[in-house]
PDB file of C-alpha atoms in Angstrom:
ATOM      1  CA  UNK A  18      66.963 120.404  94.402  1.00 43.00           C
ATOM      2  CA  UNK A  19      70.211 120.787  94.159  1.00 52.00           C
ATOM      3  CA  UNK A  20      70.821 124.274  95.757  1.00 70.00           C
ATOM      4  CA  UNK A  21      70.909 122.693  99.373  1.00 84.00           C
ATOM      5  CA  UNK A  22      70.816 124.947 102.387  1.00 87.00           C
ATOM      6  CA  UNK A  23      73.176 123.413 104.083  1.00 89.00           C
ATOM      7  CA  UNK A  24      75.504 124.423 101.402  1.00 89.00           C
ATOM      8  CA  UNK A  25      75.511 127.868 102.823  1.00 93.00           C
ATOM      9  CA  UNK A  26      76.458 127.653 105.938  1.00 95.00           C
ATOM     10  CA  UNK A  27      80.124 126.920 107.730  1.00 96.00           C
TER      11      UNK A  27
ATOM     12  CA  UNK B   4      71.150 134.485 107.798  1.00 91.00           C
ATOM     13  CA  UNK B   5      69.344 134.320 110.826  1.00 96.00           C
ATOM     14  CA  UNK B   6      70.569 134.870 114.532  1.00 98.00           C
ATOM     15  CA  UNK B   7      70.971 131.570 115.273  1.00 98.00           C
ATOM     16  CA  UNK B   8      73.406 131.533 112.741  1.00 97.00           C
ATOM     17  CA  UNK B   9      74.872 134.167 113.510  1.00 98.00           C
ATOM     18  CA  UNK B  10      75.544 133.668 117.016  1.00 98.00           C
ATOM     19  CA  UNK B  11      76.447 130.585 116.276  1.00 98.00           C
ATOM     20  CA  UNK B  12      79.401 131.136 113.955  1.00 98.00           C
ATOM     21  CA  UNK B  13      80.234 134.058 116.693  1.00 98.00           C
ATOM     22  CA  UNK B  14      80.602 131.667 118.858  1.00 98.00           C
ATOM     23  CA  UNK B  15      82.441 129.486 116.729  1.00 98.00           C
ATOM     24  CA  UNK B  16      85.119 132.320 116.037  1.00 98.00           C
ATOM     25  CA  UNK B  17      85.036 133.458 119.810  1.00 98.00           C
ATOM     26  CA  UNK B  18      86.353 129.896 120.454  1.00 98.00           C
ATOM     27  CA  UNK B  19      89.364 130.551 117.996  1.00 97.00           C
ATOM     28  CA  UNK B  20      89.756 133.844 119.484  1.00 97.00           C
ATOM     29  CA  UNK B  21      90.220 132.424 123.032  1.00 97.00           C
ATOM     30  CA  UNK B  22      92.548 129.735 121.710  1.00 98.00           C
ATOM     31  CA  UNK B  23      94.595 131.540 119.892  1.00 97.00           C
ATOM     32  CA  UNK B  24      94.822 134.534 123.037  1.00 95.00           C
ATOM     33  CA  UNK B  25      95.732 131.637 125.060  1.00 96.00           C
ATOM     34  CA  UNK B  26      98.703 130.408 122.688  1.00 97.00           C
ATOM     35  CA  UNK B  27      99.758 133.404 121.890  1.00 94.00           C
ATOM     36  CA  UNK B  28      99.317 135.487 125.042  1.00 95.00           C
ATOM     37  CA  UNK B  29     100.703 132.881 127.556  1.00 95.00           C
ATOM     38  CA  UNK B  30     102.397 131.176 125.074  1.00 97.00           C
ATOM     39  CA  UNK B  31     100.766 127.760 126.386  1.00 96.00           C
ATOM     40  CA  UNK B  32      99.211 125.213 124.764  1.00 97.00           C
ATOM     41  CA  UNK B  33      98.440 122.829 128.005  1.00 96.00           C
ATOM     42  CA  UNK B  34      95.788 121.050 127.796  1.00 96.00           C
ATOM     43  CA  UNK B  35      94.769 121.171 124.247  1.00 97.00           C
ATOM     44  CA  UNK B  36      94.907 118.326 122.048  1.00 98.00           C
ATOM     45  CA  UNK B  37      96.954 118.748 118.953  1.00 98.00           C
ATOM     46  CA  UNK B  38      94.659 115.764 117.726  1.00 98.00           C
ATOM     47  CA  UNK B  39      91.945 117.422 117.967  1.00 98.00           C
ATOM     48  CA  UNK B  40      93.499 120.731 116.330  1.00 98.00           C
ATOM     49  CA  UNK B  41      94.723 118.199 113.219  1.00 98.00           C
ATOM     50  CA  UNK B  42      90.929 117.270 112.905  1.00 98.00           C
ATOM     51  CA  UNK B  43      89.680 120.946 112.769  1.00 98.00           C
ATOM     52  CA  UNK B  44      92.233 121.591 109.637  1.00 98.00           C
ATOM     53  CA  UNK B  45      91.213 118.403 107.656  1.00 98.00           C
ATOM     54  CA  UNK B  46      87.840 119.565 108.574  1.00 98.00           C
ATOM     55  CA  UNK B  47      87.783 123.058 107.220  1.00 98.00           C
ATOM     56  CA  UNK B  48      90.095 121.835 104.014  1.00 98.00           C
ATOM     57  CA  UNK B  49      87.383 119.261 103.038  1.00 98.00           C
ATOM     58  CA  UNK B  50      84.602 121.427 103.607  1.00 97.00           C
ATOM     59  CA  UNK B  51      86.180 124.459 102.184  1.00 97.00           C
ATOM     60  CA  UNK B  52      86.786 122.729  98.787  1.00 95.00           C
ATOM     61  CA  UNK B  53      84.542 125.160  97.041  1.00 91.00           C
ATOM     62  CA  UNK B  54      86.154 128.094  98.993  1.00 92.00           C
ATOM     63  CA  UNK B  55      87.471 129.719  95.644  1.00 89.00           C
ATOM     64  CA  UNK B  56      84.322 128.282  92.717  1.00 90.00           C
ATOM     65  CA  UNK B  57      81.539 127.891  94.749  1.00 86.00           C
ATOM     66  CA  UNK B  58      80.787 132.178  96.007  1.00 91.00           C
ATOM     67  CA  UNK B  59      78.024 132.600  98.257  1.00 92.00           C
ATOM     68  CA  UNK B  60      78.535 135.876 100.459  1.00 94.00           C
ATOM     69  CA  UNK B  61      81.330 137.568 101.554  1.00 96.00           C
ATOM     70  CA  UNK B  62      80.471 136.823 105.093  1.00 97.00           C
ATOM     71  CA  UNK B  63      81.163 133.630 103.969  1.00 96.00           C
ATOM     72  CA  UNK B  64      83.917 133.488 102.390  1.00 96.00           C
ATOM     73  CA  UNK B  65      85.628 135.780 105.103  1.00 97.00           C
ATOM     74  CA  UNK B  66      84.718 133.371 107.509  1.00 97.00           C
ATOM     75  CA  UNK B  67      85.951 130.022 105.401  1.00 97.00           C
ATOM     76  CA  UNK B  68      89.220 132.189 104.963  1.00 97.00           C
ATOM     77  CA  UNK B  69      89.415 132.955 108.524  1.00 98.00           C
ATOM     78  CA  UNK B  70      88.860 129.628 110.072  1.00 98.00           C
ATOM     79  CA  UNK B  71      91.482 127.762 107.848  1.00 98.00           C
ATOM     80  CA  UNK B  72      93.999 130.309 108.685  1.00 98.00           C
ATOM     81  CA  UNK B  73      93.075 130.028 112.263  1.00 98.00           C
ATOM     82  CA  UNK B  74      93.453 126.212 112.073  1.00 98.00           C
ATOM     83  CA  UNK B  75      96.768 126.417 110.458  1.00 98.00           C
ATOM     84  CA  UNK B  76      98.211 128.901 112.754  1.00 98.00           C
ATOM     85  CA  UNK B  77      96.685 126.424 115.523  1.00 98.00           C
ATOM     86  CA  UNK B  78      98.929 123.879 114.261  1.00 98.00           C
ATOM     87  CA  UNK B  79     102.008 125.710 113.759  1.00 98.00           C
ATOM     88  CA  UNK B  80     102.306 126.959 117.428  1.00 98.00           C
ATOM     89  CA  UNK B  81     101.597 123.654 118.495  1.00 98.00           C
ATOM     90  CA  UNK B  82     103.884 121.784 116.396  1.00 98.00           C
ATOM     91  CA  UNK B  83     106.817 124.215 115.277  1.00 97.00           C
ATOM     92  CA  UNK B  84     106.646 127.357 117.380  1.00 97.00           C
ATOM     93  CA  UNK B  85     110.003 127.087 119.807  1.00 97.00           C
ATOM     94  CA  UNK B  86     108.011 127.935 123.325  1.00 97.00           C
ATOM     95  CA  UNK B  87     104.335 126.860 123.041  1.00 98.00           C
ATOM     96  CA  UNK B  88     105.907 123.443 121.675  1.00 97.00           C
ATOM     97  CA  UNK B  89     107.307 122.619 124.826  1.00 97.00           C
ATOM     98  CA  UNK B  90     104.016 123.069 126.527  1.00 97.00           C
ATOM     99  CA  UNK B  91     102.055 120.129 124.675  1.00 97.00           C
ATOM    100  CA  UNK B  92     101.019 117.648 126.902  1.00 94.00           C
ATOM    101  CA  UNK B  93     101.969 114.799 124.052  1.00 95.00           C
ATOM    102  CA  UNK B  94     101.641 112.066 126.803  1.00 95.00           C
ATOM    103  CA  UNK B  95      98.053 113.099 127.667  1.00 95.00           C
ATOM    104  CA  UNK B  96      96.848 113.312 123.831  1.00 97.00           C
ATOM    105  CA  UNK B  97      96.745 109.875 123.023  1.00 95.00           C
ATOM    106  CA  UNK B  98      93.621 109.114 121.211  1.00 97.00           C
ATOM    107  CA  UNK B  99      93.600 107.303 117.839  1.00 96.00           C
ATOM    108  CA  UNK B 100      92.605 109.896 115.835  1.00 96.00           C
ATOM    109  CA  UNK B 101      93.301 108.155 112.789  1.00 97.00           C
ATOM    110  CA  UNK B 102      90.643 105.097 113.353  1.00 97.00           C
ATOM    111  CA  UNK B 103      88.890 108.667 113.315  1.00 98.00           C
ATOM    112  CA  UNK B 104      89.266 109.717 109.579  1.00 98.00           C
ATOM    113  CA  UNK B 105      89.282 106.305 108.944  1.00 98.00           C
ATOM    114  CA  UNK B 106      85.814 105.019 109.791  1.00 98.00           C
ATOM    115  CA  UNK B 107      84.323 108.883 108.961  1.00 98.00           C
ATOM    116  CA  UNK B 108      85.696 108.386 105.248  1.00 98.00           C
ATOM    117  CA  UNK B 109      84.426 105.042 105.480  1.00 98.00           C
ATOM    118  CA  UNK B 110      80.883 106.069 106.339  1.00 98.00           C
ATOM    119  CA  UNK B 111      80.734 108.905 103.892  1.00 98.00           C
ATOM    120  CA  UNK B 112      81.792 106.491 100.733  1.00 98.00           C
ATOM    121  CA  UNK B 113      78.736 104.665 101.903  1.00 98.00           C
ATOM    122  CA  UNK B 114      76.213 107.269 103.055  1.00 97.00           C
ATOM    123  CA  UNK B 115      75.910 110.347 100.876  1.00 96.00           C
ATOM    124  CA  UNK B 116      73.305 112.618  99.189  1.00 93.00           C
ATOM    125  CA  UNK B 117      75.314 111.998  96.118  1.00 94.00           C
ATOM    126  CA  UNK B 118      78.652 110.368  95.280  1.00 96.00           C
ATOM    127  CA  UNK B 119      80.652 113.045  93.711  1.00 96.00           C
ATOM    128  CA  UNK B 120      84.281 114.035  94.970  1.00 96.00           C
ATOM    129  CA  UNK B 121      83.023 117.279  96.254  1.00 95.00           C
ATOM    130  CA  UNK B 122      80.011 115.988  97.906  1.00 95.00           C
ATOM    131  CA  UNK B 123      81.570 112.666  99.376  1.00 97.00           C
ATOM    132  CA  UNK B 124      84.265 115.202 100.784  1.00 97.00           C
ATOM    133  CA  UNK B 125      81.964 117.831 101.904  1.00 97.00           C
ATOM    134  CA  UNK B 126      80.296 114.696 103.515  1.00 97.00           C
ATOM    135  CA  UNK B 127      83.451 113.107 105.407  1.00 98.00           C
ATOM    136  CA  UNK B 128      83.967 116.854 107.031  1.00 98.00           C
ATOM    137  CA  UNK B 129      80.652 116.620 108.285  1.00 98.00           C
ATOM    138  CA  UNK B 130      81.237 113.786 109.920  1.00 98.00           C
ATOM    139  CA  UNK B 131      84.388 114.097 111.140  1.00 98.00           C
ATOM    140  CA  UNK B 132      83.209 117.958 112.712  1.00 98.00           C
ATOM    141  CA  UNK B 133      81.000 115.696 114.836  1.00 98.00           C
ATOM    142  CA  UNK B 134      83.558 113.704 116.477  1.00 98.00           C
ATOM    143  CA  UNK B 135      86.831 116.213 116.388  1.00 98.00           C
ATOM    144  CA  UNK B 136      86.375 116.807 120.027  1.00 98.00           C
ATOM    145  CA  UNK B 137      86.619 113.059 121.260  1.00 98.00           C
ATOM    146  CA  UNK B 138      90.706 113.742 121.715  1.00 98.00           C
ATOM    147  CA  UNK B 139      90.306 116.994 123.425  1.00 97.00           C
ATOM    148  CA  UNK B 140      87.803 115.904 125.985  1.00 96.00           C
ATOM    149  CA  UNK B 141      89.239 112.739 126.786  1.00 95.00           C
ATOM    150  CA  UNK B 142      92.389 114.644 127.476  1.00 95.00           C
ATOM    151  CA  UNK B 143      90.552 117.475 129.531  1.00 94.00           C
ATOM    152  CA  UNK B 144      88.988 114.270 131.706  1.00 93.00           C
ATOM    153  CA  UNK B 145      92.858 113.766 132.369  1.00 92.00           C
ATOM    154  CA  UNK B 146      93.759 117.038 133.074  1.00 89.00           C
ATOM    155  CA  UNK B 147      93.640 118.266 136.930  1.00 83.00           C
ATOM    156  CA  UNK B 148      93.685 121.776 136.876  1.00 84.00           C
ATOM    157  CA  UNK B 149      91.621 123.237 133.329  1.00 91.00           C
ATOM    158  CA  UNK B 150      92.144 126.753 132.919  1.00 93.00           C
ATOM    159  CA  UNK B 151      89.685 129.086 132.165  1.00 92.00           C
ATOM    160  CA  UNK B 152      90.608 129.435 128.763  1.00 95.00           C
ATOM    161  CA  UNK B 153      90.652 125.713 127.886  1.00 96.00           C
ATOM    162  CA  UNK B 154      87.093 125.536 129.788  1.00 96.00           C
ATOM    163  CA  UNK B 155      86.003 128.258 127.803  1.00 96.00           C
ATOM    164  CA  UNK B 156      87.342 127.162 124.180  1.00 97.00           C
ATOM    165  CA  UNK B 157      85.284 123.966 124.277  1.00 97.00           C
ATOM    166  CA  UNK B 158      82.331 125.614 125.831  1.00 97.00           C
ATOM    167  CA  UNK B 159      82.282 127.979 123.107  1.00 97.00           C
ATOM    168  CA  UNK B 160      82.986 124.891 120.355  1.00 97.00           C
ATOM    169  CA  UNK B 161      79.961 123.253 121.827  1.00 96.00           C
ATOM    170  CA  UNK B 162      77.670 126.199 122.384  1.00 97.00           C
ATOM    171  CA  UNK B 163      78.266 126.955 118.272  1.00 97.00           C
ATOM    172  CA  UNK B 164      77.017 123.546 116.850  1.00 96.00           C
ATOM    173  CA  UNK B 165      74.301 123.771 119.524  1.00 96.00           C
ATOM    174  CA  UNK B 166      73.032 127.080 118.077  1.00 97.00           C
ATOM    175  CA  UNK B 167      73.219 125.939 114.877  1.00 97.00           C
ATOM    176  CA  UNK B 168      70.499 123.226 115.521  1.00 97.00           C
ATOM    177  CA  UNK B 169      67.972 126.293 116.776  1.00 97.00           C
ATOM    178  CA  UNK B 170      69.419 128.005 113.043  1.00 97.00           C
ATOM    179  CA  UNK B 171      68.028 124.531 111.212  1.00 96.00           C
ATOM    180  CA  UNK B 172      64.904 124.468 113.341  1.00 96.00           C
ATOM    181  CA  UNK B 173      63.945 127.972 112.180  1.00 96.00           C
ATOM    182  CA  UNK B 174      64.935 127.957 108.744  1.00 95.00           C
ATOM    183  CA  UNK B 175      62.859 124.545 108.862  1.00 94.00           C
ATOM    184  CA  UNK B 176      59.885 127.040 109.571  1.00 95.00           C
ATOM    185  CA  UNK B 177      60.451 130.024 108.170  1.00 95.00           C
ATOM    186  CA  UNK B 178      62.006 129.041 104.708  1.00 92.00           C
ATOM    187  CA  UNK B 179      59.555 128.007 101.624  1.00 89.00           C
ATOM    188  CA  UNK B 180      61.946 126.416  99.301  1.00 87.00           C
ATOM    189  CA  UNK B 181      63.917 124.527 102.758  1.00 89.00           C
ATOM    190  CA  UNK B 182      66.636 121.758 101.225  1.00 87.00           C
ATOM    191  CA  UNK B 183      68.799 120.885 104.534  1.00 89.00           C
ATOM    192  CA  UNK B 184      69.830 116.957 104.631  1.00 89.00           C
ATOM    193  CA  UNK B 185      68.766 114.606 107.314  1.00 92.00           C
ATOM    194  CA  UNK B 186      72.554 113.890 107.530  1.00 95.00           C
ATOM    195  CA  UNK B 187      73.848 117.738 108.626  1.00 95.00           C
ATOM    196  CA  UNK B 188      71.211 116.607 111.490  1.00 96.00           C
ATOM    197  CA  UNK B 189      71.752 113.875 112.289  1.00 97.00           C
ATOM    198  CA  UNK B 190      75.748 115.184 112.902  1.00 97.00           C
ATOM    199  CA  UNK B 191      74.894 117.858 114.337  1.00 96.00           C
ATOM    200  CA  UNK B 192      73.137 116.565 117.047  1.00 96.00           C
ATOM    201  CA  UNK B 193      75.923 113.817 117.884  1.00 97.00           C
ATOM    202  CA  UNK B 194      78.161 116.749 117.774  1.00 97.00           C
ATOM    203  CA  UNK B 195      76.407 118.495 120.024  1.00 97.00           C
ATOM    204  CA  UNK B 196      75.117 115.616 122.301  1.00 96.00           C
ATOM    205  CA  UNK B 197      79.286 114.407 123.092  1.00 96.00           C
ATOM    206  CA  UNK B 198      79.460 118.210 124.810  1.00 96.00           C
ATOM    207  CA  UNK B 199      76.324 117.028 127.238  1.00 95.00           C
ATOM    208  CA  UNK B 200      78.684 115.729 130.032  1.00 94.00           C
ATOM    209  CA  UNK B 201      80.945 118.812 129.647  1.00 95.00           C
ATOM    210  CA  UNK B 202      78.649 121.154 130.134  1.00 95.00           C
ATOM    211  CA  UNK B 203      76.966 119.539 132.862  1.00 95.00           C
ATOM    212  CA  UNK B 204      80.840 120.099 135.049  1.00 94.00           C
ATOM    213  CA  UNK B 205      81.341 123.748 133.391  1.00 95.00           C
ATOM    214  CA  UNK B 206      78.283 125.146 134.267  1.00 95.00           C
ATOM    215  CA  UNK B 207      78.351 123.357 137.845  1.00 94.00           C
ATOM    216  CA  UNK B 208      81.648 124.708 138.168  1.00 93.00           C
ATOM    217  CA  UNK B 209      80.802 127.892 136.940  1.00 92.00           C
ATOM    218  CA  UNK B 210      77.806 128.528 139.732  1.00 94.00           C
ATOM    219  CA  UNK B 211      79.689 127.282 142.542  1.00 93.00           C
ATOM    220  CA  UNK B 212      82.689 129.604 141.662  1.00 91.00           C
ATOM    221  CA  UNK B 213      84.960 126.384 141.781  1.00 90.00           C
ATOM    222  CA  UNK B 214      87.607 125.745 139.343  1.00 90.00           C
ATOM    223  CA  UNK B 215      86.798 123.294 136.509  1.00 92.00           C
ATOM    224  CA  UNK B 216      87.849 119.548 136.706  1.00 88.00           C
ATOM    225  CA  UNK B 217      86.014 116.798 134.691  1.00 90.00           C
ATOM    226  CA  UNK B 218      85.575 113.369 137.014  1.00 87.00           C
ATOM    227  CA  UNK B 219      87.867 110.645 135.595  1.00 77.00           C
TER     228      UNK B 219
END
């Protein structure tokens, strides 16, 4: 899991 | 992107807006903590790392670009800018925001998803986005008279991470393949829970149509 949604945001 | 989001980085921007119309209109930067502004900028710079490598949207990267510059114009008013210089309350702004970075970089060397430059960086600007505001609202608690467009920058500031928590709740819901860390959480909820107090005086203020001033 290294595409972590939190990765995307400001 | 959903409209928590959304509204969320609105307000976010908003809150730059009405800083910058403030220091750039009135030329005045009473009342705002430079501390607090030097926080933002290390913020955004560690965060931002991958602002160049790492492409996501162009919504994004409009926005990193825009809220870097922002912060750096911030600073240079504050600090070099011959007029809105003189209007820095430097005596009021006196909270160690050094212990600050400090203990934040300390805590992210320990506590981390993984210990990578980028990440342990990415990590520290988490953390130190949570507790950015500490200078600015210990000096607002000093100031006597807030104007409205102080009041209104850190309402906005607080009202952004506060939206963002309804953003993680429904992508928590809505999204299958959901990968947001306990930690952004966990931040963002201190971050939002230090504006508690604040808000309590703004919005009081705000009914009773009395100006805004923060019990010492």
């Amino acid at each position: 899991s290294h595409d972590h949604a939190d990765k995307d945001e400001l | 992107m959903n409209i928590f989001r959304f509204a969320g980085d609105m307000m976010h921007l908003l809150s730059v807006v009405v800083l910058l119309l403030k220091i750039h209109k009135m030329k005045s930067c009473a009342g705002i903590s430079l501390k607090t502004q030097e926080l933002y900028a290390l913020v955004f710079i560690c965060r931002y790392l991958d602002i160049f490598t790492g492409f996501i949207s162009l919504y994004n990267t409009i926005m990193k670009i825009v809220f870097l510059a922002s912060a750096f114009s911030i600073l240079w008013y504050m600090r070099s800018h011959k007029v809105v210089r003189q209007t820095y309350d430097k005596d009021q702004d006196t909270f160690r925001h050094y212990f600050l970075i400090l203990a934040c970089m300390v805590l992210a060397l320990l506590v981390h998803h993984k210990f990578t430059f980028r990440e342990v960086m990415w990590t520290f600007s988490i953390y130190l986005e949570a507790v950015a505001i500490l200078p600015q609202l210990v000096m607002l608690q000093r100031t006597r008279n807030i104007d409205n467009l102080t009041g209104n920058y850190v309402f906005f500031l607080g009202t952004y991470r506060g939206l963002y928590m309804l953003n993680w709740v429904y992508r928590y819901l809505t999204e299958v393949h959901y990968h947001h860390r306990w930690l952004t959480w966990i931040s963002g909820f201190i971050q939002t829970a230090l504006y508690a107090d604040f808000f309590y005086y703004y919005v009081k203020s705000w009914r009773n149509n009395e100006k805004l001033q923060l019990p010492a």
